[in-house]
Short mmCIF file of C-alpha atoms and ligand atoms in Angstrom, two decimals:
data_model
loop_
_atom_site.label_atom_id
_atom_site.label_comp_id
_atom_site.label_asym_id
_atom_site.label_seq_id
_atom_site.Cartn_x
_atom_site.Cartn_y
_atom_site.Cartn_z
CA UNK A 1 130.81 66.47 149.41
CA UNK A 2 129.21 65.50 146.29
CA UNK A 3 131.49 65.84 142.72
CA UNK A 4 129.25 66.12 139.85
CA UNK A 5 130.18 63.84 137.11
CA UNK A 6 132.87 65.19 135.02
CA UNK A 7 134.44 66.13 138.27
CA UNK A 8 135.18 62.81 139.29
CA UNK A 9 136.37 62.41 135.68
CA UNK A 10 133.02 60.04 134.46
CA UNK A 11 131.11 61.11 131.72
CA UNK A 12 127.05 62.34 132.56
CA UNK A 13 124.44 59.54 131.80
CA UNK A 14 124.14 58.68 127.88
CA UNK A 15 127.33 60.25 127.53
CA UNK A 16 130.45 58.22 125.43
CA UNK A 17 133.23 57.08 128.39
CA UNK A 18 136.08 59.51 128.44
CA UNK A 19 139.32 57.92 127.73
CA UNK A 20 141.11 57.06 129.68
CA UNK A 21 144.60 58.42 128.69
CA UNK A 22 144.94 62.02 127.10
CA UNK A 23 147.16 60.18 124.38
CA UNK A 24 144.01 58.10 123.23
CA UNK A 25 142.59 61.90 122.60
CA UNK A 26 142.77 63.40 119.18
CA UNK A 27 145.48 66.49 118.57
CA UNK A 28 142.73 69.11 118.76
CA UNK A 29 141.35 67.53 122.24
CA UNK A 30 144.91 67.52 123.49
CA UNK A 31 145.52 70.60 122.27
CA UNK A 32 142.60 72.61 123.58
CA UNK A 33 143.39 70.48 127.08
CA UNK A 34 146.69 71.47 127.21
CA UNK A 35 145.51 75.53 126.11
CA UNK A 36 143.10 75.45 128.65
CA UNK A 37 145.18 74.42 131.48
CA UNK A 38 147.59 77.12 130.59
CA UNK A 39 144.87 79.90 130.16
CA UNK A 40 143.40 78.72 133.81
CA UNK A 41 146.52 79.27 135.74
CA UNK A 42 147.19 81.69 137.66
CA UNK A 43 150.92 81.59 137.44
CA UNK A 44 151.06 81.54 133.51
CA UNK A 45 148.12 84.17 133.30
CA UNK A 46 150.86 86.78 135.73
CA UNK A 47 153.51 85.50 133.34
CA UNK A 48 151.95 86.24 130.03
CA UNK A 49 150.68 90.05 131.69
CA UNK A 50 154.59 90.62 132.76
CA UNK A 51 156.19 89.35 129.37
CA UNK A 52 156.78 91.88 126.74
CA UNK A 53 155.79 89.88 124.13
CA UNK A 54 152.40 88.48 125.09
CA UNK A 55 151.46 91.50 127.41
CA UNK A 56 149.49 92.58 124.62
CA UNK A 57 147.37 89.82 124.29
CA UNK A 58 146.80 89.38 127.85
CA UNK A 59 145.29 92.56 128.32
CA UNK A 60 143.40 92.47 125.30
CA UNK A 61 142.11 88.83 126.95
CA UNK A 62 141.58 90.24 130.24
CA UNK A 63 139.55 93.09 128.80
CA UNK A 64 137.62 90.76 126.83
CA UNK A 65 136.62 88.50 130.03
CA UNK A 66 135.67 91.49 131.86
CA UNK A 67 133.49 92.87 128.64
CA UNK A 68 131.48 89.25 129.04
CA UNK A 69 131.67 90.00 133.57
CA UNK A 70 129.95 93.24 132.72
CA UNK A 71 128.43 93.81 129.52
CA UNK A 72 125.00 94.21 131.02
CA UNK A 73 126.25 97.52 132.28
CA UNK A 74 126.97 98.68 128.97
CA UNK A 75 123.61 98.05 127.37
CA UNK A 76 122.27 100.06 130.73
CA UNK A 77 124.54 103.20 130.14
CA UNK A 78 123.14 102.83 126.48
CA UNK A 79 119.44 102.66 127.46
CA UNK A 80 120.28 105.61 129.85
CA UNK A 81 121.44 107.30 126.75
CA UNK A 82 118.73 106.96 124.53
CA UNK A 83 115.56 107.62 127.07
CA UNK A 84 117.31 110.80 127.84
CA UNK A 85 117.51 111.56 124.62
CA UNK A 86 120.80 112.62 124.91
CA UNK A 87 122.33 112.02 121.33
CA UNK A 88 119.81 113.77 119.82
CA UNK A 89 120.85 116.53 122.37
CA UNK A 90 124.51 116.06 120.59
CA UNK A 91 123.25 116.14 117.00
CA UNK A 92 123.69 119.46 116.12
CA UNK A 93 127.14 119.66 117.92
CA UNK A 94 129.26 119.70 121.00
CA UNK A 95 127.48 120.93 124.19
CA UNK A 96 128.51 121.32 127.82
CA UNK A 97 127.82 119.97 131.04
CA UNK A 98 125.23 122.54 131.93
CA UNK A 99 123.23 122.30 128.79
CA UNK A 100 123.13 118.65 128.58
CA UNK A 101 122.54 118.43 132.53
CA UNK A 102 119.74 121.25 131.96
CA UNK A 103 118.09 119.11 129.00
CA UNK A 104 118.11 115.56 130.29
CA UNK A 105 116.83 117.05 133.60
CA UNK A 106 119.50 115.50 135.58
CA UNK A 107 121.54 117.18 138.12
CA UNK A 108 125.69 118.25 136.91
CA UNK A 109 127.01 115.02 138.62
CA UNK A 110 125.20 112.20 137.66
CA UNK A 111 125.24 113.88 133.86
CA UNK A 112 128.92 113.94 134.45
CA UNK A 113 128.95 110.44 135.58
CA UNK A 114 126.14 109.10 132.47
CA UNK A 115 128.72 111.41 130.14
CA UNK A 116 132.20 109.58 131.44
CA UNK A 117 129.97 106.08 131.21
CA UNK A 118 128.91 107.11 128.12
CA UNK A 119 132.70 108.26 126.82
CA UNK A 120 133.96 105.03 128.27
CA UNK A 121 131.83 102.87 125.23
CA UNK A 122 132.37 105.53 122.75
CA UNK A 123 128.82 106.99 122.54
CA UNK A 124 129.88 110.19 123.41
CA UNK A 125 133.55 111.86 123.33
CA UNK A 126 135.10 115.19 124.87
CA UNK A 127 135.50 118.14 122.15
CA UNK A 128 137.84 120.21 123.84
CA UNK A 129 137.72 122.15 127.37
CA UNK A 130 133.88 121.56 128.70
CA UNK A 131 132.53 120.39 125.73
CA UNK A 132 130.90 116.96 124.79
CA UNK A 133 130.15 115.93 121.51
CA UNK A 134 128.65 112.41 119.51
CA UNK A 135 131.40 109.64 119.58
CA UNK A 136 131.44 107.32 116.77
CA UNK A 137 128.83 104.43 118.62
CA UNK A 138 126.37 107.70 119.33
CA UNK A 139 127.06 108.95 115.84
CA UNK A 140 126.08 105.59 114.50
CA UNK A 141 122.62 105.61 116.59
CA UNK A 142 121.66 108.85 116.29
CA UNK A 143 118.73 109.48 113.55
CA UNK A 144 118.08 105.90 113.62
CA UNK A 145 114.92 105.73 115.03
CA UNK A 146 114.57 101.64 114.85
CA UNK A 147 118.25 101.19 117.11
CA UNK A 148 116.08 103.07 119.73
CA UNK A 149 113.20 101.45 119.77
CA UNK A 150 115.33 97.73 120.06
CA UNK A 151 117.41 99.39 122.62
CA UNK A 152 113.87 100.42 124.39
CA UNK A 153 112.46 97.25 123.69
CA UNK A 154 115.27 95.82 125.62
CA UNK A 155 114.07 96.62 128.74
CA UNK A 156 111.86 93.80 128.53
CA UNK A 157 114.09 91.09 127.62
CA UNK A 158 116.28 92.37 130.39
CA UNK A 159 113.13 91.77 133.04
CA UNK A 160 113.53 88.19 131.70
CA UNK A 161 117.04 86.97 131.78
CA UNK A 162 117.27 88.42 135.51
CA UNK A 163 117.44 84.81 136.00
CA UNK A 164 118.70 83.22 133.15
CA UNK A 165 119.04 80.05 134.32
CA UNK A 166 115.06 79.53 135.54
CA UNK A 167 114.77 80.76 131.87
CA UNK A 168 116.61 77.78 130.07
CA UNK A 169 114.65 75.27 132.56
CA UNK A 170 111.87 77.16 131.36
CA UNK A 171 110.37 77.59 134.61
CA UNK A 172 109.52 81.23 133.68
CA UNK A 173 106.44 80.57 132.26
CA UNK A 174 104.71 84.45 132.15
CA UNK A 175 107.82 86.40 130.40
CA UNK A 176 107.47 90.30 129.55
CA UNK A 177 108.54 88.91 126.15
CA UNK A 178 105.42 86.08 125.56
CA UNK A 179 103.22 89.10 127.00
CA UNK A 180 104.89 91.69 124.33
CA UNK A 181 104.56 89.16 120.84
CA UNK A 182 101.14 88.73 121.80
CA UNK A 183 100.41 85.65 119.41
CA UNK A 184 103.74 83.54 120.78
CA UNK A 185 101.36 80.41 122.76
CA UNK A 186 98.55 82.32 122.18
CA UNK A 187 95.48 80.07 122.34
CA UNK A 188 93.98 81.74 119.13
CA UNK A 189 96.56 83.89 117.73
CA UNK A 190 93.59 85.22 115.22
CA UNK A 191 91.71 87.15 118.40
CA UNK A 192 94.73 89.17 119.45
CA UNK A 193 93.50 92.52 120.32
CA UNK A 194 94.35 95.39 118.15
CA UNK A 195 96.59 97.26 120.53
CA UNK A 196 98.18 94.41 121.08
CA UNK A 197 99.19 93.76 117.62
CA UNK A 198 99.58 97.57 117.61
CA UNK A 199 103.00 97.45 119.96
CA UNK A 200 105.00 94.91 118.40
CA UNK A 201 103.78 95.65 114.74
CA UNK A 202 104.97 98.87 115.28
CA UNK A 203 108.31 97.75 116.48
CA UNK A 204 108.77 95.44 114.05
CA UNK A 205 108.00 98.04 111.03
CA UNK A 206 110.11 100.78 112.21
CA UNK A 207 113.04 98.12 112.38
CA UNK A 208 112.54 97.04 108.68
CA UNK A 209 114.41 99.74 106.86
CA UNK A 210 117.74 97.58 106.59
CA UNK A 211 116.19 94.50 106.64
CA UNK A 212 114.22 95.22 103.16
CA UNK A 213 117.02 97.25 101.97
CA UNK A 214 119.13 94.33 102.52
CA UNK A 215 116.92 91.29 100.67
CA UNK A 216 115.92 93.68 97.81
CA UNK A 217 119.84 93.93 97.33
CA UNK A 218 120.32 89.84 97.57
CA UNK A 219 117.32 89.01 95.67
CA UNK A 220 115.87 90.44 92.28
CA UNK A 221 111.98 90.32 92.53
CA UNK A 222 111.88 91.91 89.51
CA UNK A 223 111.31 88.04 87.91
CA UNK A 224 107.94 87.91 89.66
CA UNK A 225 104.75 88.62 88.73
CA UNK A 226 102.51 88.26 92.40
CA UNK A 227 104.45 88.37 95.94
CA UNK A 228 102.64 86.85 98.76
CA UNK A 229 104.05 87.74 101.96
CA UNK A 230 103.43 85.73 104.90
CA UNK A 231 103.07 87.02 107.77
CA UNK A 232 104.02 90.48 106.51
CA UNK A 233 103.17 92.56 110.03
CA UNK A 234 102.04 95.92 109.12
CA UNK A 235 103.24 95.95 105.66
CA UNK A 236 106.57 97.83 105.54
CA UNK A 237 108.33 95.00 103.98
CA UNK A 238 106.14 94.73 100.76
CA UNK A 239 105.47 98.96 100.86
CA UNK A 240 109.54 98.82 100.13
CA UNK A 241 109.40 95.76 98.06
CA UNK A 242 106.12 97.54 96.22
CA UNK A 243 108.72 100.93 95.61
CA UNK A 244 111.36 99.30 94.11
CA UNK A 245 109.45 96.85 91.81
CA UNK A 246 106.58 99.18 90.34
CA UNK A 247 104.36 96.11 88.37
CA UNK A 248 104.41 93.78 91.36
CA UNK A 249 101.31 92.62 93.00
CA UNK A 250 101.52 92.76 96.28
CA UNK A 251 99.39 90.56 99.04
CA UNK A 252 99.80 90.34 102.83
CA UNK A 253 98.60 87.69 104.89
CA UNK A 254 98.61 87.65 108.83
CA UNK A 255 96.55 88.23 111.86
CA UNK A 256 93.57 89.96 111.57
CA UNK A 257 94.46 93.00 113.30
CA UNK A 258 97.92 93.56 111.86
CA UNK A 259 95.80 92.79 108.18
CA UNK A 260 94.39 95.88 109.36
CA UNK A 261 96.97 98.19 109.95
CA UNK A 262 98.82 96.58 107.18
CA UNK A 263 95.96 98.06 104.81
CA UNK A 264 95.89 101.52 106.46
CA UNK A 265 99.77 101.69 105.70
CA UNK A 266 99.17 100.36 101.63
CA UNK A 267 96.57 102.91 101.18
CA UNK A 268 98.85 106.15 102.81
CA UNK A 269 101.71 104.81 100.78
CA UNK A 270 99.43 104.71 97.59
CA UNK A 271 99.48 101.10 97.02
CA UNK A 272 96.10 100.42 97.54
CA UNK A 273 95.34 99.40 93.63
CA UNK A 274 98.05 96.85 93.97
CA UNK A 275 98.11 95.45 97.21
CA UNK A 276 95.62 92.99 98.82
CA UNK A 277 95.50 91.72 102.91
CA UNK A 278 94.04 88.69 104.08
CA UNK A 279 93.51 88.36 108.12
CA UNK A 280 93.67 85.17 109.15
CA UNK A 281 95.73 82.57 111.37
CA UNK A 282 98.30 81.24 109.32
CA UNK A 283 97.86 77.57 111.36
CA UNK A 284 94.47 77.63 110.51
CA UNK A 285 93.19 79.36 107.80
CA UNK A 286 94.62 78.25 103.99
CA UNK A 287 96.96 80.96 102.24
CA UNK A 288 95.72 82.77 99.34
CA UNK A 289 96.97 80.83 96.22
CA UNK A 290 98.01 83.00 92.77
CA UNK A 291 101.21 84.60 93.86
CA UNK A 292 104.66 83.16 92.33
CA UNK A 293 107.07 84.40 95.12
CA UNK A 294 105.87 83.62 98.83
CA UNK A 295 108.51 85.64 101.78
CA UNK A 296 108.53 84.47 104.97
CA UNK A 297 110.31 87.46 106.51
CA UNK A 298 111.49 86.95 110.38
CA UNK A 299 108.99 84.33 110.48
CA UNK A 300 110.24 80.93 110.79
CA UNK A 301 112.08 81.90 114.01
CA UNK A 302 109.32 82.30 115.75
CA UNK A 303 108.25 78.89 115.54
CA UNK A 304 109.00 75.60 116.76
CA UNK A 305 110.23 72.62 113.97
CA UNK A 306 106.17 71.24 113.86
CA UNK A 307 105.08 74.42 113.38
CA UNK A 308 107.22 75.53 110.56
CA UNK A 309 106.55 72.44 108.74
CA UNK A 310 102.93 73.50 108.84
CA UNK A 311 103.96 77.15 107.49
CA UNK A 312 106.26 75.70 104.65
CA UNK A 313 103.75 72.97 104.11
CA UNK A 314 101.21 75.73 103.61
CA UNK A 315 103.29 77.83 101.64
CA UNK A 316 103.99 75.32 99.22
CA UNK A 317 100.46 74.64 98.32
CA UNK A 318 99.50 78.00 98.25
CA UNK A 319 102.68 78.86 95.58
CA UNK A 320 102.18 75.45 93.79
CA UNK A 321 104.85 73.71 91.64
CA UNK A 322 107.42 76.09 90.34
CA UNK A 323 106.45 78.89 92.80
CA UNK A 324 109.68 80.40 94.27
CA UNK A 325 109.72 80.99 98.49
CA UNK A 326 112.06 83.54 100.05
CA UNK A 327 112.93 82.93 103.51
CA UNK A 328 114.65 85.69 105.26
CA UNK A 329 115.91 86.48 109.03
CA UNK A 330 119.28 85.69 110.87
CA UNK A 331 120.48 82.46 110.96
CA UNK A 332 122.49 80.25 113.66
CA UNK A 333 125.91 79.48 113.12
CA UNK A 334 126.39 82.86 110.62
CA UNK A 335 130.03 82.90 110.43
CA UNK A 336 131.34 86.08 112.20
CA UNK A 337 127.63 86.74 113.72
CA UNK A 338 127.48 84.03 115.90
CA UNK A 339 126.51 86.09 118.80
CA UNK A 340 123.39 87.56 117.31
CA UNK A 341 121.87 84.38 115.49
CA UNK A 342 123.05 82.03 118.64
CA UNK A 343 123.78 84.25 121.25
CA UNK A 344 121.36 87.27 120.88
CA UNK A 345 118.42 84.94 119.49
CA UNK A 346 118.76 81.99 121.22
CA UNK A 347 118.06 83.44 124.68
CA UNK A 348 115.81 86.04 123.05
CA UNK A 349 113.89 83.32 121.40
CA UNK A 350 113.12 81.30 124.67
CA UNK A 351 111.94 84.38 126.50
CA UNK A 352 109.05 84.63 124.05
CA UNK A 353 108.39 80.99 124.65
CA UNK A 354 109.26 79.14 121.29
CA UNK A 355 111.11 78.92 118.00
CA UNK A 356 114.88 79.23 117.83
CA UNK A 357 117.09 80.91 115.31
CA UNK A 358 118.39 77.84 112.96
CA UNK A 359 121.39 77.27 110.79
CA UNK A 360 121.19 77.00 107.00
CA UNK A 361 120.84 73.38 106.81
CA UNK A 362 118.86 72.95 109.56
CA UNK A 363 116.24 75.28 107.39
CA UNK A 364 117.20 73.21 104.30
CA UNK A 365 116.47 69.88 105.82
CA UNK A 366 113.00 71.21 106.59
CA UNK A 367 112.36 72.87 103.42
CA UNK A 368 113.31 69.72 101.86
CA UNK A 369 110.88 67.24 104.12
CA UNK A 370 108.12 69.36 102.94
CA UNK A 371 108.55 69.10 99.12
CA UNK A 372 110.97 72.01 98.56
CA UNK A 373 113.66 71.62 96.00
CA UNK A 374 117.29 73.98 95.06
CA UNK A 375 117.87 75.66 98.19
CA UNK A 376 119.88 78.33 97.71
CA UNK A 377 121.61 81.20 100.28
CA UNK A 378 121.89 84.50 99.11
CA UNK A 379 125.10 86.63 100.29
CA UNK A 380 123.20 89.58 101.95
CA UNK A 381 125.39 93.26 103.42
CA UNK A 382 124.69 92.72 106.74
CA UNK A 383 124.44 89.00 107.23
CA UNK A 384 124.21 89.70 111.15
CA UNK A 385 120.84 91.19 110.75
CA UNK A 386 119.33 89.29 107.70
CA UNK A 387 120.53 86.19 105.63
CA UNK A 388 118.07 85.17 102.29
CA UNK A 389 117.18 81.34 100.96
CA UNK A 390 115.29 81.04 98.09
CA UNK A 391 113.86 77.46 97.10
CA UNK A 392 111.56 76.29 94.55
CA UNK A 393 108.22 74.42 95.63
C1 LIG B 1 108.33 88.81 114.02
S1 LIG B 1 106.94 89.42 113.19
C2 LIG B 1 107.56 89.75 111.56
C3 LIG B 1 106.75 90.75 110.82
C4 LIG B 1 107.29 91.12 109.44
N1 LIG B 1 107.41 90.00 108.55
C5 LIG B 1 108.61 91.85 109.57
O1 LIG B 1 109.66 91.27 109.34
O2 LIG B 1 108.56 93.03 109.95
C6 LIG B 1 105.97 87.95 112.95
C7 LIG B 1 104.64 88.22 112.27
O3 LIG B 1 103.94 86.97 112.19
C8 LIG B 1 102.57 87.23 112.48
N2 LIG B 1 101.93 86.01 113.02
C9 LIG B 1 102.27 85.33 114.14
N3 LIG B 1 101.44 84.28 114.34
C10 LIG B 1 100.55 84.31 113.31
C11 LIG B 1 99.47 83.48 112.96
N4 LIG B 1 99.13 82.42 113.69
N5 LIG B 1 98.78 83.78 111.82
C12 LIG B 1 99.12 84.86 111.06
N6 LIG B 1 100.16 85.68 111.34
C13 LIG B 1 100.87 85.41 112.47
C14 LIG B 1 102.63 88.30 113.55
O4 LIG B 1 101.40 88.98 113.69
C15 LIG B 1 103.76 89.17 113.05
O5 LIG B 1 103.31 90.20 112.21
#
């Protein structure tokens, strides 16, 4: 039988030697040696369920292990939830079995079953004898029309990490993700076809209601005289930015046929006088120059290190000296929110073929190599969704 490496105790090619006693270790490698070994038996894990005083925390461990066995179920039951439309169903108040059966158009038992799945994550809860009604998770996502387009959206990114492994070797080369953000890879991002741009531009509007809310709150434009936002999809960003700040100029640059839609949107929303769109390929065509604030709003992530030099590099000479950039999306290592920036992103982020969500001085190191100066993070409400830098070009 072959032992991989660390098996047969030797470290993996290019790898420091491991010590060779656990004393020559430091505290916290001991330490998490010596946890570890405890955590992994089977003995100490029946002990710690039987004791009074850690039974607590073993169950709440074992119910944690078995949230990261099955979580995928979860998100499933969910998705079941919303294509059925069933909180909606809920909104108005508790309804039985037969109604809610009747108007998902599923038979009594497999409603009962989606309605105990459902209770189980606390989508849904019982309101007395018969009766269903919202729980506080379904209470949170009803009305909120851009949770059920991600959770909808989902089903895609799902198709892709059936195998996550052949993912991370990246031997998955056509993704329903690369297919979906029709300009990640594309040979000429500038000739993606309108309905193309139409499906994730619309996704990617109807999902900006916190995310504006939230750098509007972190960031006063109100100091600026011309935004330029990079980028910008179909303009819902700057149409909020353009509300709250009622002397701003406002100008969009991005592909050609989200430019488009983008304008459609300014004019509806009355901005029309105020607001300008350039189509173009951000790689290849220069950036307007004349505004004072540049935003690269959930951007950068898309985009590999050589490629987001070329954006900043761009950026800078379209703000010029003293022009301020805003840089906003979730970042790696957020403390508390690791699982969306590293977790969440990371694998979402190699479906759709490049970029990777980045910590904050990962972004400052490259905002600094191309001629950007007093970096700055912004505390935002909801850093899990959103985190703001400014810097100064
Ligand atoms: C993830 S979306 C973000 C959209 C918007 N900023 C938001 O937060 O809703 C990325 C945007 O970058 C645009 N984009 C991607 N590649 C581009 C390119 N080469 N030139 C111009 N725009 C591009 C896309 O069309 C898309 O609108």
């Amino acid at each position: 039988m072959r032992l991989d490496p660390a098996e047969r105790g030797q470290p993996f090619p290019g790898e420091p030697p491991m010590p060779e006693k656990p004393s020559s270790l430091g505290w916290r490698a001991r330490w998490r040696r010596w946890r570890n070994g405890l955590l992994a038996s089977p003995r100490f894990q029946r002990w710690a369920a039987d004791f009074p005083l850690t039974r607590r925390i073993a169950r709440r461990r074992a119910a944690e292990s078995f949230g990261l066995l099955t979580g995928f179920v979860y998100s499933q039951i969910l998705l079941a939830c919303v294509r059925l439309d069933l909180f909606a169903a809920l909104a108005d108040g508790p309804r039985s079995l037969g109604i809610l059966a009747a108007r998902c158009g599923l038979a009594p038992e497999a409603m009962e079953r989606l309605l105990r799945a459902a209770i189980s994550i606390r989508l849904v809860e019982r309101a007395g004898e018969g009766l269903y009604a919202l729980g506080a998770q379904g209470a949170t996502l009803q009305g909120n029309p851009s949770l059920a387009a991600m959770i909808e959206h989902h089903a895609l990114f799902y198709e892709d990490l059936v195998d996550p492994v052949a993912l991370l070797k990246g031997e998955k080369r056509d993704t329903a993700l690369k297919r979906f953000w029709a300009y990640a890879k594309a040979e000429d991002p500038a000739a993606v076809a309108p309905e193309r741009a139409a499906a994730y531009s619309t996704l990617m509007a109807k999902t900006q209601g916190f995310i504006a809310r939230d750098v509007l709150d972190a960031y006063d434009f109100a100091r600026h005289r011309a935004v330029l936002d990079i980028g910008g999809g179909e303009g819902a960003f700057l149409s909020a930015v353009g509300a709250a700040h009622p002397s701003l100029s406002l100008n969009l640059f991005d592909l050609p046929a989200v430019a488009a839609r983008a304008a459609e949107r300014f004019a509806a929303a009355g901005l029309a006088a105020r607001a300008e769109t350039y189509g173009g390929d951000f790689f290849a065509d220069a950036l307007p120059h004349g505004a004072d604030l540049a935003t690269f709003v959930r951007v950068l992530h898309d985009h590999d290190d050589d490629a987001v030099s070329k954006l900043l590099r761009a950026a800078h000479t379209a703000l010029g000296p003293g022009g301020r950039l805003l840089i906003a999306e979730p970042l790696a290592g957020t403390p508390g929110a690791e699982s969306a920036g590293d977790g969440y992103f990371g694998l979402y982020l190699a479906a759709m073929g490049s970029g990777r969500a980045r910590t904050f001085d990962e972004l400052s190191m490259l905002l600094r190599s191309n001629g950007f100066s007093s970096i700055r993070l912004h505390a935002t409400r909801q850093p899990l969704l959103v985190r703001v830098i400014t810097a100064r070009a």
